[in-house]
Amino acid sequence: MFKPHEMVKLEVISLNRYKDKLLTYLHEEGVVEIREVSVEIAQKDTPNEFYRKATSHSIGLSRLVDFLGAFKEEAKGGIKGFLFPEPVPKKPYRYRSIESLVKEVEAFLEEAEPEIKEVEQKLNSTSTEIERIKTNINVLELLSVLELDVSYMKSTKFLEIVAGTVDKDKFTPMIDELKETLKGRIAYVSKEIRGAYLVVIAVLKTDYDKANPVLAKYSFGRIEIPEGKGTPGELIKEYEVMLAEREKKLDEIKEEAKKLAEKYHDTLSFYQELMENEREKANMLGNLARTNMTFALSGWTPKEDVEKVVEGVKRITEGKVYINIKGAEDDDLEDIPIKLKNPGWAKPFEMITEMFGVPKYNEIDPTPILAFTYSFFFGFMLTDFMYGLIIGVVAAMLVKGHKHLKDGTYIFSKILLWSSFFTMLMGVVFGSYFGDALQRMGIKVPYAIDAMRGALTVLIIALIIGIIHLFIGYTIGFIVKWRNGEKKAALTEQLSWMLIIIGIGMFALSLKGITLATPAKAIFGIGFVLFVISELSNGGLAALLIISDFFGFIGNWLSYARLMALALATSGIALVINILVSMIWGIKIGPIPIGIAVGLILFIGGQLFSTAINALGAFVHALRLHYVEFFGTFYSGEGKKFEPFKSKRNVSKLEMEI
Amino acid sequence: MGVEVGTITAILDTTLAIVFTWVGYKTADILWKYTPYSYPNARIKAMEARLFSDQKFSELAESKTLNNFVMNLEDTDYKPYLSNIEGYSAEKIDRALDNALADMYTLMIKILPKRSNGFFKLLLQEWDVRNLAAAVKAKIMGDVARDYIVELGTMVDKIKAIAETKTLEEILVILEGTEYEDVYQKLLLNEINLEEFETELYRIHYKKLMSYAQSRKGEEKKIIEEFLKLKIDKINVMTILRAKLHRMSAEKIRPMIIEGGSLNQRIIDTLLNVEDLSMALAELDSTRYSQVLRESREALESGDLSALDKSFEKFIQEKIGEMTRFYPLSVAVPINYILLKEHEVKKLKAIAKLIEDKIKPESIKALIGEAL
Amino acid sequence: MDPIVYVSLGAALAAGIAGAASSFGVGVAGAAAAGAVAEDEKNFRNALILEGLPMTQSIYGLITLFLILLVSGILGGGFKFAEATQENIIKGAILLGAGLTVGLTGLSAIPQGIISSAGIGAVSKNPKTFTQGIIFAAMAETMAIFGLVGALIMIVTGVGF
């Protein structure tokens, strides 16, 4: 807690023949972040033929998977699929070497690929044909106004016949110019349609070169005449028969594709995943150094895993290996990857910290504090027992359903689960169950504060929470800086504010007569002087910055008023819904109590909407209070996240053969 | 209290009126400014997410055959354009990619607000100018004009017809009534030469663009003008340097300069009058383009202008990219996207051509990495 | 003017201006959401959340409306300040001021919508910017919160339950 995992630097040198296996082992373990070996005497490693093949197969396979995926019967969708996704079985693969894997994939592809490609080709060509027929039908529909046999619109040995459209106002000048240029050797039919003219023009083959520029000048839009005989009307019928036939064929091909999907899809995605992982390994090779006989690899790993890794490496390389383990040193500080370390209850909240950025190796990980304050703020802003219950139930179901996946939804739901607990708690404190629904029904509920009437009290509570929160932030910042030797900065940038806050706190207490005002003023004064000193380093701008930074602090503090504002918003909306429902509750049409039915719908719908919109508000603003106000006091988030060299296994699992 | 109630009410009312007018004006102003770009901005950003990564380009370079190349483009936005071509050739793929670009322009014109979409119609006309210049040049040189034109722009049909003409007079018939007629007539009458003809076409085009930019307001005016200035400067600098390479005199170059760029007259004059290339480069070093010139200096001195072209395009791209960050909901976003997309299509065309020429994947990767 | 005019004007302006501003804000962001989804349906969830952010101001407006109605007695019981005495006029004016504060600070929904819109654009290009986008948009809401707090103090201390 509070500190990230201790990291050690790992250096391995071994024989080239173990390289593939060793990489595979590390890839499957997924606990080492491999870094580039600085190469001076040796050379960088490069992927061999099989790695290159794996890369290209990975692309090819993912294309095939995509194609077949579109035809695969969907297992389960909808809410049930979202809440309780089915676990996907992981097919085992015995790994011997990349060579044998690539060969196996190639053997499989030799069988499957032509089959799939054939169907794909058929599918494409049939779709293209359908498109073409449809275009032809459209053209024929356009031509049908001319009532001219289509075969007359085709060029002959001596005649060049063109069909097309031209703008209405360009039609006459075009015909005139054509007549003039060709000395009257022209015949045409035309019809006006929708502000344009449809024209079929016949000219002598020998005159065509002269006619063409004129046609272009008037932007004559040519139409390709479809093949066939008879009037357009007759031809359309023929084409429609063709269309129906092709569409039937298309359906058959789709059936075929479905069968193929059933046969190959899962195997393909299995191999695709294997190849994808090989590709990742291939990309990693650039970070290794090698000589003719040996290779070197370096990286970071958490200290708690190092024993296991060393043992594994020794086993794989049959002891023919040099391993060097170094603890983190001060000049590595910028380089050390950060893996957060927290107990189970705070673990999900690492997501929130990581979204902002992880701490540096010598800084404090705020996750445990954040785990508490985030869910508390969320609860404070939502402040309704029933809303909390709804969110809690949904979150609990998601946690259960996604347990085997450990995906983003699972982590997020766990955060929500904690948050819903505080929501319910705050709901009890404020006596809010669907707003004032119970009170309206005449049930007395105990409560400590009324969010509406006691709004000012809530505001004061919110501000007290805010200043404590800020104080915690400054304190952490102070500790971190002091420990890392930045004592001056710790005194002026952090301690100043801590003293100012203590001063304000004591002054507030002195108003109640609990403490004396003088020491409060003195502490505030010292803090303020320290603050002014820290600003003086800015030179000429100091005066301005003193004002703006001090009010910036006040602004940050007041910003916690949103705790109250959102709490009020929740009870406000709930109140509005309740008032509306109680207004229509009593309405009756004759003997039918229609008001109850409508009221119930309005109540359920309205409260669910209110839950959603207010939970969104609480989620966003709790996040903001941490990122902007809280982290602003001490946190840089400039560390490098630990990104282990780790395989992605959704449908496959690797068994190493050693 | 000595103040009458009436006075207080009057002060209150006036304050309210002022506050409301001001707030109303400001609100309307920012709504007017940003709302029309909300939809296009999000949509274009989503489209930017689908622009090809270097990874994708190297996958494409690995294609080995054009068939595979097209297959690799299957899950991309280019699919509909490529699916109905038969018998793959680099030329057919070129046409398909041009169609994709043309549709991109149409989409931009459709989703952008009226007050700035005219600019993209005008930008589309730049392809007309490019095509016309290329087609006429090819005709005069006796080349196959068809090979030089791109099926993009507002008058593709006319351009195609021009490419098919047998005599130069027929081209005049086709151009009759367009704004390029007069210039072409001058060319036919030998009043201007081919290079001047091309410059003249661009001059007409940029005059139109500039007057459009000047008719805009606020951010739009600023962004569009900046973009145009960059483009004009590029053309001018390229013209001057090319002329210097061929040791042309100032009088001969002067008519080929397009007005409206950000380089002022004094610099242009100096550039025209300096003796040779290296002095021209020294002069340009004091302008905002010093970076561009430094990057391509070596190639320039060996007489290769394509490196300059490349780094100039990169520079324009960067500048517009900066503007999209400065004005996130503005006309800079679509301009930036168009530049990116055109660049992508250019790369794709190059890859297709190289694959057709049976160049090795490694060499293709190296070539597209450098040349574009 | 009669106190009732001040009071109802205050309530109306609080909910009215803030509501209108929210709808503009959601409108601007909604256009962006539509654009993002038109290109890729995967953007739906992120865009929806960002689009909903400018809605809060209308809630603050609504709460103020209810508070004003409550303290003036319009809701539950009779209107307390019916007589045009000086004290009642002052209380009415305070309520007007409170309503106006929330209404005008509620205008922050419009810039918030614009920020959300730009955020939706950024998210559809790079989904990793989602959290940052939310935080940026949430910044604009601070003013509305200050407005609500100010109005609340005005109502509770100036008029009282």
CSV table of C-alpha atoms in Angstrom, one decimal, chain B:
chain,number,residue,atom,x,y,z
B,1,MET,CA,-33.4,55.8,2.6
B,2,GLY,CA,-33.5,58.9,0.4
B,3,VAL,CA,-33.7,57.1,-2.9
B,4,GLU,CA,-37.1,56.7,-4.4
B,5,VAL,CA,-38.4,53.3,-5.3
B,6,GLY,CA,-38.8,54.4,-8.8
B,7,THR,CA,-35.1,55.2,-9.2
B,8,ILE,CA,-34.1,51.8,-7.9
B,9,THR,CA,-36.5,50.1,-10.2
B,10,ALA,CA,-35.1,52.1,-13.1
B,11,ILE,CA,-31.5,51.2,-12.2
B,12,LEU,CA,-32.5,47.5,-11.8
B,13,ASP,CA,-34.3,47.4,-15.1
B,14,THR,CA,-31.5,49.1,-17.0
B,15,THR,CA,-28.9,46.7,-15.5
B,16,LEU,CA,-31.1,43.8,-16.4
B,17,ALA,CA,-31.6,45.0,-19.9
B,18,ILE,CA,-27.8,45.5,-20.4
B,19,VAL,CA,-26.9,42.2,-18.9
B,20,PHE,CA,-29.5,40.3,-20.9
B,21,THR,CA,-28.5,42.0,-24.2
B,22,TRP,CA,-24.8,41.3,-23.6
B,23,VAL,CA,-25.4,37.7,-22.5
B,24,GLY,CA,-27.8,37.1,-25.4
B,25,TYR,CA,-25.4,38.6,-27.9
B,26,LYS,CA,-22.5,36.5,-26.6
B,27,THR,CA,-24.5,33.3,-26.4
B,28,ALA,CA,-25.8,33.8,-30.0
B,29,ASP,CA,-22.3,34.5,-31.1
B,30,ILE,CA,-20.6,31.4,-29.7
B,31,LEU,CA,-23.5,29.3,-30.8
B,32,TRP,CA,-23.3,30.6,-34.3
B,33,LYS,CA,-19.6,30.1,-34.3
B,34,TYR,CA,-19.3,26.6,-33.1
B,35,THR,CA,-22.6,24.8,-33.6
B,36,PRO,CA,-22.2,24.2,-37.3
B,37,TYR,CA,-18.9,22.6,-36.9
B,38,SER,CA,-19.9,20.3,-34.1
B,39,TYR,CA,-21.2,17.5,-36.3
B,40,PRO,CA,-18.5,17.7,-39.0
B,41,ASN,CA,-15.7,17.9,-36.5
B,42,ALA,CA,-16.7,14.8,-34.7
B,43,ARG,CA,-17.3,12.9,-37.9
B,44,ILE,CA,-14.0,13.9,-39.4
B,45,LYS,CA,-12.2,13.0,-36.2
B,46,ALA,CA,-13.7,9.6,-36.4
B,47,MET,CA,-12.6,9.4,-40.0
B,48,GLU,CA,-9.1,10.5,-39.0
B,49,ALA,CA,-9.0,7.5,-36.6
B,50,ARG,CA,-9.3,5.3,-39.7
B,51,LEU,CA,-6.5,6.8,-41.6
B,52,PHE,CA,-3.8,4.2,-42.2
B,53,SER,CA,-1.0,3.8,-39.7
B,54,ASP,CA,2.5,3.1,-40.8
B,55,GLN,CA,1.9,-0.5,-39.7
B,56,LYS,CA,-1.0,-0.7,-42.3
B,57,PHE,CA,1.2,0.8,-45.0
B,58,SER,CA,3.9,-1.8,-44.4
B,59,GLU,CA,1.3,-4.5,-44.5
B,60,LEU,CA,0.1,-3.2,-47.8
B,61,ALA,CA,3.7,-3.0,-49.0
B,62,GLU,CA,4.0,-6.7,-48.2
B,63,SER,CA,1.1,-7.5,-50.5
B,64,LYS,CA,3.3,-8.9,-53.3
B,65,THR,CA,0.4,-9.0,-55.8
B,66,LEU,CA,-2.2,-6.4,-56.6
B,67,ASN,CA,-4.9,-8.9,-55.8
B,68,ASN,CA,-3.6,-9.2,-52.3
B,69,PHE,CA,-3.2,-5.4,-52.1
B,70,VAL,CA,-6.9,-5.0,-52.9
B,71,MET,CA,-7.8,-7.8,-50.4
B,72,ASN,CA,-5.8,-5.9,-47.7
B,73,LEU,CA,-7.9,-2.9,-48.4
B,74,GLU,CA,-11.1,-4.9,-48.0
B,75,ASP,CA,-11.8,-3.9,-44.4
B,76,THR,CA,-11.2,-0.2,-45.0
B,77,ASP,CA,-13.2,2.7,-46.4
B,78,TYR,CA,-11.9,2.0,-49.8
B,79,LYS,CA,-13.7,-1.3,-50.1
B,80,PRO,CA,-16.8,0.0,-52.0
B,81,TYR,CA,-14.6,1.6,-54.6
B,82,LEU,CA,-12.4,-1.4,-55.2
B,83,SER,CA,-15.0,-4.1,-55.1
B,84,ASN,CA,-16.4,-3.7,-58.6
B,85,ILE,CA,-13.2,-3.5,-60.5
B,86,GLU,CA,-12.2,-6.6,-62.4
B,87,GLY,CA,-8.7,-7.6,-63.4
B,88,TYR,CA,-6.5,-5.5,-61.1
B,89,SER,CA,-4.1,-3.1,-62.6
B,90,ALA,CA,-2.4,-0.1,-61.0
B,91,GLU,CA,-4.3,2.2,-63.3
B,92,LYS,CA,-7.7,0.8,-62.4
B,93,ILE,CA,-6.8,1.0,-58.7
B,94,ASP,CA,-5.8,4.6,-59.3
B,95,ARG,CA,-9.2,5.4,-60.7
B,96,ALA,CA,-11.0,3.7,-57.8
B,97,LEU,CA,-8.9,5.7,-55.3
B,98,ASP,CA,-9.7,8.9,-57.2
B,99,ASN,CA,-13.3,8.1,-56.9
B,100,ALA,CA,-12.9,7.6,-53.1
B,101,LEU,CA,-11.3,11.1,-53.0
B,102,ALA,CA,-14.0,12.6,-55.0
B,103,ASP,CA,-16.6,11.2,-52.7
B,104,MET,CA,-14.6,12.5,-49.7
B,105,TYR,CA,-14.9,16.0,-51.2
B,106,THR,CA,-18.6,15.6,-51.8
B,107,LEU,CA,-19.0,14.5,-48.2
B,108,MET,CA,-17.1,17.5,-46.9
B,109,ILE,CA,-19.3,19.8,-49.0
B,110,LYS,CA,-22.4,18.1,-47.7
B,111,ILE,CA,-21.6,18.1,-44.0
B,112,LEU,CA,-19.9,21.5,-43.6
B,113,PRO,CA,-21.9,24.6,-43.0
B,114,LYS,CA,-22.9,26.7,-46.0
B,115,ARG,CA,-20.7,29.6,-44.9
B,116,SER,CA,-17.6,27.6,-45.6
B,117,ASN,CA,-18.5,24.7,-47.9
B,118,GLY,CA,-18.0,26.8,-51.0
B,119,PHE,CA,-14.3,26.6,-50.3
B,120,PHE,CA,-14.3,22.9,-50.8
B,121,LYS,CA,-16.1,23.2,-54.1
B,122,LEU,CA,-13.4,25.6,-55.1
B,123,LEU,CA,-10.7,23.2,-53.9
B,124,LEU,CA,-12.2,20.5,-56.0
B,125,GLN,CA,-11.7,22.8,-59.0
B,126,GLU,CA,-8.0,22.8,-58.4
B,127,TRP,CA,-8.1,19.3,-59.8
B,128,ASP,CA,-9.7,20.7,-62.9
B,129,VAL,CA,-6.8,23.1,-63.3
B,130,ARG,CA,-4.3,20.4,-62.7
B,131,ASN,CA,-6.0,18.1,-65.2
B,132,LEU,CA,-6.4,20.7,-67.8
B,133,ALA,CA,-2.8,21.8,-67.6
B,134,ALA,CA,-1.6,18.2,-67.7
B,135,ALA,CA,-3.9,17.2,-70.6
B,136,VAL,CA,-3.1,20.2,-72.7
B,137,LYS,CA,0.6,19.8,-72.1
B,138,ALA,CA,0.4,16.1,-73.1
B,139,LYS,CA,-1.5,17.0,-76.2
B,140,ILE,CA,1.1,19.5,-77.3
B,141,MET,CA,4.0,17.3,-76.5
B,142,GLY,CA,2.2,14.4,-78.3
B,143,ASP,CA,1.9,12.2,-75.3
B,144,VAL,CA,-1.1,10.0,-74.4
B,145,ALA,CA,-3.1,12.6,-72.4
B,146,ARG,CA,-5.2,9.9,-70.8
B,147,ASP,CA,-2.2,8.9,-68.6
B,148,TYR,CA,-1.8,12.3,-67.1
B,149,ILE,CA,-5.3,13.0,-65.9
B,150,VAL,CA,-6.9,12.2,-62.6
B,151,GLU,CA,-10.6,11.5,-62.5
B,152,LEU,CA,-11.4,14.2,-60.0
B,153,GLY,CA,-12.8,17.6,-60.1
B,154,THR,CA,-15.9,19.4,-61.4
B,155,MET,CA,-15.5,18.8,-65.1
B,156,VAL,CA,-14.1,15.2,-65.4
B,157,ASP,CA,-16.2,14.5,-68.5
B,158,LYS,CA,-14.8,17.5,-70.3
B,159,ILE,CA,-11.3,16.6,-69.3
B,160,LYS,CA,-11.8,13.1,-70.6
B,161,ALA,CA,-13.1,14.5,-73.9
B,162,ILE,CA,-10.1,16.8,-74.1
B,163,ALA,CA,-7.9,13.8,-73.7
B,164,GLU,CA,-9.6,12.1,-76.7
B,165,THR,CA,-9.4,15.0,-79.1
B,166,LYS,CA,-7.3,14.9,-82.2
B,167,THR,CA,-6.7,18.6,-82.8
B,168,LEU,CA,-6.0,21.5,-80.5
B,169,GLU,CA,-8.9,23.4,-81.9
B,170,GLU,CA,-11.3,20.8,-80.7
B,171,ILE,CA,-10.2,21.5,-77.2
B,172,LEU,CA,-11.2,25.1,-77.6
B,173,VAL,CA,-14.7,24.0,-78.5
B,174,ILE,CA,-14.9,22.0,-75.3
B,175,LEU,CA,-13.6,24.9,-73.2
B,176,GLU,CA,-16.0,27.3,-74.8
B,177,GLY,CA,-18.0,29.0,-72.1
B,178,THR,CA,-15.7,28.0,-69.2
B,179,GLU,CA,-13.4,30.5,-67.4
B,180,TYR,CA,-10.4,28.8,-69.0
B,181,GLU,CA,-11.4,29.6,-72.6
B,182,ASP,CA,-9.6,32.9,-72.9
B,183,VAL,CA,-6.3,31.6,-71.6
B,184,TYR,CA,-6.4,28.6,-73.9
B,185,GLN,CA,-7.2,30.9,-76.8
B,186,LYS,CA,-4.1,32.9,-76.0
B,187,LEU,CA,-2.1,29.7,-75.9
B,188,LEU,CA,-3.4,28.7,-79.3
B,189,LEU,CA,-2.5,32.1,-80.7
B,190,ASN,CA,1.0,31.7,-79.3
B,191,GLU,CA,0.6,34.8,-77.2
B,192,ILE,CA,1.8,32.8,-74.2
B,193,ASN,CA,3.8,29.6,-73.9
B,194,LEU,CA,2.9,26.4,-72.1
B,195,GLU,CA,4.4,27.4,-68.8
B,196,GLU,CA,2.7,30.7,-68.8
B,197,PHE,CA,-0.6,29.0,-69.7
B,198,GLU,CA,-0.3,26.8,-66.6
B,199,THR,CA,0.6,29.7,-64.4
B,200,GLU,CA,-2.3,31.6,-65.8
B,201,LEU,CA,-4.7,28.7,-65.0
B,202,TYR,CA,-3.5,28.6,-61.4
B,203,ARG,CA,-3.6,32.4,-61.2
B,204,ILE,CA,-7.3,32.4,-62.2
B,205,HIS,CA,-7.9,29.6,-59.7
B,206,TYR,CA,-6.1,31.3,-56.7
B,207,LYS,CA,-7.7,34.6,-57.4
B,208,LYS,CA,-11.1,32.9,-57.1
B,209,LEU,CA,-10.0,31.2,-53.9
B,210,MET,CA,-8.6,34.4,-52.4
B,211,SER,CA,-11.6,36.4,-53.1
B,212,TYR,CA,-13.7,33.7,-51.5
B,213,ALA,CA,-11.4,33.8,-48.5
B,214,GLN,CA,-11.7,37.5,-48.3
B,215,SER,CA,-15.5,37.3,-48.3
B,216,ARG,CA,-15.4,35.2,-45.1
B,217,LYS,CA,-15.3,36.4,-41.6
B,218,GLY,CA,-13.4,35.8,-38.4
B,219,GLU,CA,-11.7,32.5,-37.9
B,220,GLU,CA,-12.8,31.2,-41.3
B,221,LYS,CA,-11.2,34.0,-43.1
B,222,LYS,CA,-8.0,33.7,-41.1
B,223,ILE,CA,-7.6,29.9,-41.6
B,224,ILE,CA,-8.5,29.8,-45.3
B,225,GLU,CA,-6.3,32.8,-46.1
B,226,GLU,CA,-3.4,31.2,-44.2
B,227,PHE,CA,-3.9,27.9,-46.1
B,228,LEU,CA,-4.0,29.7,-49.4
B,229,LYS,CA,-0.9,31.8,-48.7
B,230,LEU,CA,1.0,28.6,-47.9
B,231,LYS,CA,-0.1,27.0,-51.1
B,232,ILE,CA,0.7,30.1,-53.2
B,233,ASP,CA,4.1,30.5,-51.6
B,234,LYS,CA,4.8,26.9,-52.4
B,235,ILE,CA,4.0,27.3,-56.0
B,236,ASN,CA,6.0,30.5,-56.3
B,237,VAL,CA,9.0,29.2,-54.5
B,238,MET,CA,9.0,26.0,-56.6
B,239,THR,CA,8.6,28.1,-59.8
B,240,ILE,CA,11.5,30.4,-58.9
B,241,LEU,CA,13.8,27.7,-57.8
B,242,ARG,CA,13.1,25.6,-60.9
B,243,ALA,CA,13.7,28.7,-63.0
B,244,LYS,CA,17.0,29.3,-61.2
B,245,LEU,CA,18.1,25.8,-61.9
B,246,HIS,CA,17.5,26.4,-65.6
B,247,ARG,CA,19.1,29.8,-65.3
B,248,MET,CA,16.2,31.8,-66.5
B,249,SER,CA,16.2,35.6,-66.4
B,250,ALA,CA,14.1,37.6,-64.0
B,251,GLU,CA,11.9,38.9,-66.8
B,252,LYS,CA,11.1,35.4,-67.9
B,253,ILE,CA,10.1,34.3,-64.4
B,254,ARG,CA,8.2,37.3,-63.4
B,255,PRO,CA,5.0,36.5,-65.4
B,256,MET,CA,4.9,33.1,-63.7
B,257,ILE,CA,4.6,34.5,-60.1
B,258,ILE,CA,1.1,34.2,-58.5
B,259,GLU,CA,0.1,37.1,-56.4
B,260,GLY,CA,-1.3,36.8,-52.9
B,261,GLY,CA,1.3,34.7,-51.0
B,262,SER,CA,2.8,35.7,-47.7
B,263,LEU,CA,6.2,36.4,-49.2
B,264,ASN,CA,6.3,40.1,-49.8
B,265,GLN,CA,7.2,41.8,-53.0
B,266,ARG,CA,10.7,42.8,-51.9
B,267,ILE,CA,11.7,39.2,-51.2
B,268,ILE,CA,10.2,38.0,-54.5
B,269,ASP,CA,12.0,40.7,-56.4
B,270,THR,CA,15.3,39.8,-54.7
B,271,LEU,CA,14.7,36.2,-55.5
B,272,LEU,CA,14.1,36.9,-59.1
B,273,ASN,CA,17.2,39.0,-59.5
B,274,VAL,CA,19.7,36.9,-57.6
B,275,GLU,CA,22.3,35.1,-59.7
B,276,ASP,CA,21.9,31.5,-58.9
B,277,LEU,CA,20.2,28.9,-56.8
B,278,SER,CA,22.4,29.1,-53.7
B,279,MET,CA,21.9,32.8,-53.4
B,280,ALA,CA,18.1,32.3,-53.7
B,281,LEU,CA,18.3,29.7,-51.0
B,282,ALA,CA,20.2,32.1,-48.8
B,283,GLU,CA,17.6,34.8,-49.4
B,284,LEU,CA,14.8,32.3,-48.5
B,285,ASP,CA,16.6,31.4,-45.3
B,286,SER,CA,15.3,34.6,-43.7
B,287,THR,CA,11.7,33.7,-44.3
B,288,ARG,CA,9.4,31.3,-42.5
B,289,TYR,CA,10.3,28.6,-44.9
B,290,SER,CA,13.9,28.3,-43.8
B,291,GLN,CA,13.1,25.0,-42.2
B,292,VAL,CA,11.7,23.6,-45.4
B,293,LEU,CA,14.6,24.6,-47.4
B,294,ARG,CA,17.2,23.3,-45.0
B,295,GLU,CA,15.6,19.9,-45.1
B,296,SER,CA,15.8,19.7,-48.8
B,297,ARG,CA,19.0,21.7,-49.5
B,298,GLU,CA,21.2,18.9,-50.6
B,299,ALA,CA,18.7,17.5,-53.0
B,300,LEU,CA,18.0,21.0,-54.3
B,301,GLU,CA,21.6,21.7,-55.0
B,302,SER,CA,21.8,18.5,-57.0
B,303,GLY,CA,18.9,19.7,-59.1
B,304,ASP,CA,16.1,17.6,-57.5
B,305,LEU,CA,13.0,19.6,-56.7
B,306,SER,CA,10.9,16.7,-55.5
B,307,ALA,CA,12.4,16.7,-52.1
B,308,LEU,CA,11.4,20.3,-51.7
B,309,ASP,CA,7.9,19.5,-52.9
B,310,LYS,CA,7.7,16.8,-50.2
B,311,SER,CA,9.0,18.9,-47.3
B,312,PHE,CA,6.8,21.8,-48.4
B,313,GLU,CA,3.8,19.6,-48.3
B,314,LYS,CA,4.8,18.4,-44.9
B,315,PHE,CA,5.2,22.0,-43.7
B,316,ILE,CA,1.8,23.0,-44.9
B,317,GLN,CA,0.4,19.9,-43.3
B,318,GLU,CA,2.0,20.8,-40.0
B,319,LYS,CA,0.8,24.3,-40.1
B,320,ILE,CA,-2.8,23.3,-40.7
B,321,GLY,CA,-2.4,20.6,-38.0
B,322,GLU,CA,-1.4,23.4,-35.6
B,323,MET,CA,-4.5,25.3,-36.6
B,324,THR,CA,-6.7,22.4,-35.9
B,325,ARG,CA,-5.4,22.3,-32.3
B,326,PHE,CA,-5.8,26.1,-32.0
B,327,TYR,CA,-9.3,26.2,-33.6
B,328,PRO,CA,-10.7,22.7,-32.8
B,329,LEU,CA,-14.2,23.5,-34.1
B,330,SER,CA,-13.4,25.2,-37.3
B,331,VAL,CA,-12.8,24.9,-41.0
B,332,ALA,CA,-9.2,23.9,-40.2
B,333,VAL,CA,-10.3,20.4,-39.3
B,334,PRO,CA,-11.7,19.5,-42.7
B,335,ILE,CA,-8.8,21.1,-44.5
B,336,ASN,CA,-6.4,19.1,-42.4
B,337,TYR,CA,-8.3,15.9,-43.1
B,338,ILE,CA,-8.3,16.6,-46.9
B,339,LEU,CA,-4.5,17.0,-46.8
B,340,LEU,CA,-4.1,13.8,-44.8
B,341,LYS,CA,-6.4,11.9,-47.0
B,342,GLU,CA,-4.8,13.1,-50.3
B,343,HIS,CA,-1.5,12.1,-48.9
B,344,GLU,CA,-2.8,8.7,-48.0
B,345,VAL,CA,-4.2,8.2,-51.5
B,346,LYS,CA,-1.0,9.3,-53.0
B,347,LYS,CA,0.9,6.8,-51.0
B,348,LEU,CA,-1.5,4.0,-51.9
B,349,LYS,CA,-1.2,4.8,-55.6
B,350,ALA,CA,2.5,4.7,-55.3
B,351,ILE,CA,2.4,1.3,-53.5
B,352,ALA,CA,0.1,-0.1,-56.1
B,353,LYS,CA,2.3,1.1,-58.9
B,354,LEU,CA,5.4,-0.4,-57.2
B,355,ILE,CA,3.7,-3.7,-56.7
B,356,GLU,CA,2.7,-3.8,-60.3
B,357,ASP,CA,6.3,-3.2,-61.2
B,358,LYS,CA,7.3,-6.2,-59.1
B,359,ILE,CA,9.4,-4.2,-56.7
B,360,LYS,CA,10.4,-6.1,-53.5
B,361,PRO,CA,8.4,-5.4,-50.3
B,362,GLU,CA,11.5,-4.1,-48.5
B,363,SER,CA,12.2,-1.7,-51.3
B,364,ILE,CA,8.6,-0.5,-51.4
B,365,LYS,CA,8.7,0.2,-47.7
B,366,ALA,CA,11.9,2.2,-48.1
B,367,LEU,CA,10.6,4.1,-51.1
B,368,ILE,CA,7.3,5.1,-49.6
B,369,GLY,CA,9.0,6.0,-46.4
B,370,GLU,CA,11.3,8.4,-48.2
B,371,ALA,CA,9.6,9.7,-51.3
B,372,LEU,CA,6.3,10.7,-49.9
